[in-house]
């Protein structure tokens, strides 16, 4: 039980940190190539609130992956988290397609990574 809680805590903490690091790196690389970026207050607010949403999804993903009885249930839980993350950003796709694709793809990559690694372990 303690090992499972430690694994959940580790996954729930590492996923948002990895997502933040990947997003910052990709954003800076894009900014260096494309130049200055349009500042949009609604995007900034949604990005700020997405930290809380992503942390909750990472926690749910970690719980589902570590407490699921089968591989299929872990993949279903990850799929639900991925769908919720994509739906959270659906309203911004029309106005800022590149930045929203960047955020969604970073989130999908980070949420999918533990599921893939756990599938490889067994």
Coordinates of C-alpha atoms in Angstrom, one line a residue:
X1 CA 0.0 0.0 0.0
X2 CA 2.8 2.4 0.9
X3 CA 4.6 1.6 -2.4
X4 CA 1.5 2.2 -4.4
X5 CA 1.0 5.6 -2.7
X6 CA 4.6 6.5 -3.2
X7 CA 4.3 5.6 -6.9
X8 CA 1.1 7.7 -7.3
X9 CA 2.8 10.7 -5.6
X10 CA 5.9 10.4 -7.7
X11 CA 3.9 10.2 -11.0
X12 CA 1.5 13.0 -9.9
X13 CA 4.5 15.3 -9.2
X14 CA 6.7 14.4 -12.1
X15 CA 4.1 14.6 -14.9
X16 CA 3.3 18.4 -14.4
X17 CA 7.0 19.2 -13.9
X18 CA 8.0 17.4 -17.1
X19 CA 5.1 19.0 -19.0
X20 CA 6.2 22.5 -17.8
X21 CA 9.8 21.9 -18.7
X22 CA 8.9 20.6 -22.2
X23 CA 6.5 23.4 -22.8
X24 CA 9.0 26.1 -21.8
X25 CA 11.7 24.6 -23.9
X26 CA 9.5 24.2 -27.0
X27 CA 8.0 27.7 -26.5
X28 CA 11.5 29.3 -26.3
X29 CA 12.6 27.3 -29.4
X30 CA 9.5 28.5 -31.3
X31 CA 10.1 32.1 -30.1
X32 CA 13.7 32.0 -31.3
X33 CA 12.7 30.8 -34.8
X34 CA 9.5 32.8 -35.3
X35 CA 10.2 36.0 -33.4
X36 CA 7.9 37.7 -31.0
X37 CA 4.5 36.1 -30.3
X38 CA 1.1 37.8 -30.0
X39 CA 0.1 38.3 -26.4
X40 CA -3.4 37.2 -25.7
X41 CA -4.9 37.6 -22.2
X42 CA -7.4 34.8 -22.6
X43 CA -4.7 32.4 -23.7
X44 CA -2.6 33.4 -20.7
X45 CA -5.4 32.9 -18.3
X46 CA -6.3 29.5 -19.8
X47 CA -2.6 28.5 -19.6
X48 CA -2.5 29.5 -16.0
X49 CA -5.6 27.6 -15.1
X50 CA -4.4 24.6 -17.1
X51 CA -1.7 24.0 -14.6
X52 CA -4.4 23.0 -12.1
X53 CA -6.3 21.0 -14.6
X54 CA -3.2 19.2 -15.7
X55 CA -2.2 18.5 -12.1
X56 CA -5.6 17.0 -11.5
X57 CA -5.4 14.9 -14.6
X58 CA -1.9 13.7 -13.8
X59 CA -3.1 12.6 -10.3
X60 CA -6.1 10.8 -11.9
X61 CA -3.9 9.2 -14.5
X62 CA -1.4 8.1 -11.8
X63 CA -4.1 6.6 -9.6
X64 CA -5.7 4.8 -12.6
X65 CA -2.4 3.4 -13.8
X66 CA -1.2 2.2 -10.5
X67 CA -4.5 0.8 -9.1
X68 CA -5.9 -0.7 -12.3
X69 CA -6.2 -4.4 -12.4
X70 CA -5.5 -4.8 -16.1
X71 CA -3.4 -3.1 -18.7
X72 CA -6.6 -2.3 -20.6
X73 CA -8.1 -0.4 -17.7
X74 CA -4.9 1.7 -17.4
X75 CA -5.0 2.5 -21.1
X76 CA -8.7 3.4 -20.8
X77 CA -8.0 5.8 -17.9
X78 CA -5.1 7.4 -19.8
X79 CA -7.4 7.8 -22.8
X80 CA -10.0 9.5 -20.7
X81 CA -7.3 11.9 -19.3
X82 CA -6.0 12.6 -22.8
X83 CA -9.6 13.3 -24.0
X84 CA -10.3 15.7 -21.2
X85 CA -7.0 17.5 -21.7
X86 CA -7.7 18.0 -25.5
X87 CA -11.3 19.1 -24.8
X88 CA -10.0 21.7 -22.3
X89 CA -8.0 23.3 -25.1
X90 CA -10.7 22.9 -27.8
X91 CA -11.9 26.5 -27.5
X92 CA -8.5 28.0 -28.3
X93 CA -7.7 26.0 -31.5
X94 CA -9.5 28.4 -33.8
X95 CA -7.7 31.6 -32.6
X96 CA -4.2 30.2 -31.8
X97 CA -3.8 26.8 -33.5
X98 CA 0.0 26.5 -33.2
X99 CA 0.2 27.3 -29.5
X100 CA -2.8 25.2 -28.6
X101 CA -1.3 22.3 -30.6
X102 CA 1.9 22.8 -28.7
X103 CA 0.2 22.7 -25.3
X104 CA -2.0 19.7 -26.2
X105 CA 0.8 17.7 -27.7
X106 CA 3.1 18.3 -24.7
X107 CA 0.2 17.3 -22.4
X108 CA -0.6 14.2 -24.4
X109 CA 3.0 13.1 -24.5
X110 CA 3.5 13.5 -20.8
X111 CA 0.2 11.8 -19.9
X112 CA 0.9 8.9 -22.3
X113 CA 4.5 8.4 -21.2
X114 CA 3.8 6.5 -17.9
X115 CA 1.2 4.2 -19.6
X116 CA 3.8 3.3 -22.3
X117 CA 6.5 2.7 -19.8
X118 CA 4.3 0.6 -17.6
X119 CA 3.2 -1.5 -20.6
X120 CA 6.9 -2.1 -21.4
X121 CA 7.7 -3.2 -17.9
X122 CA 5.4 -6.2 -17.9

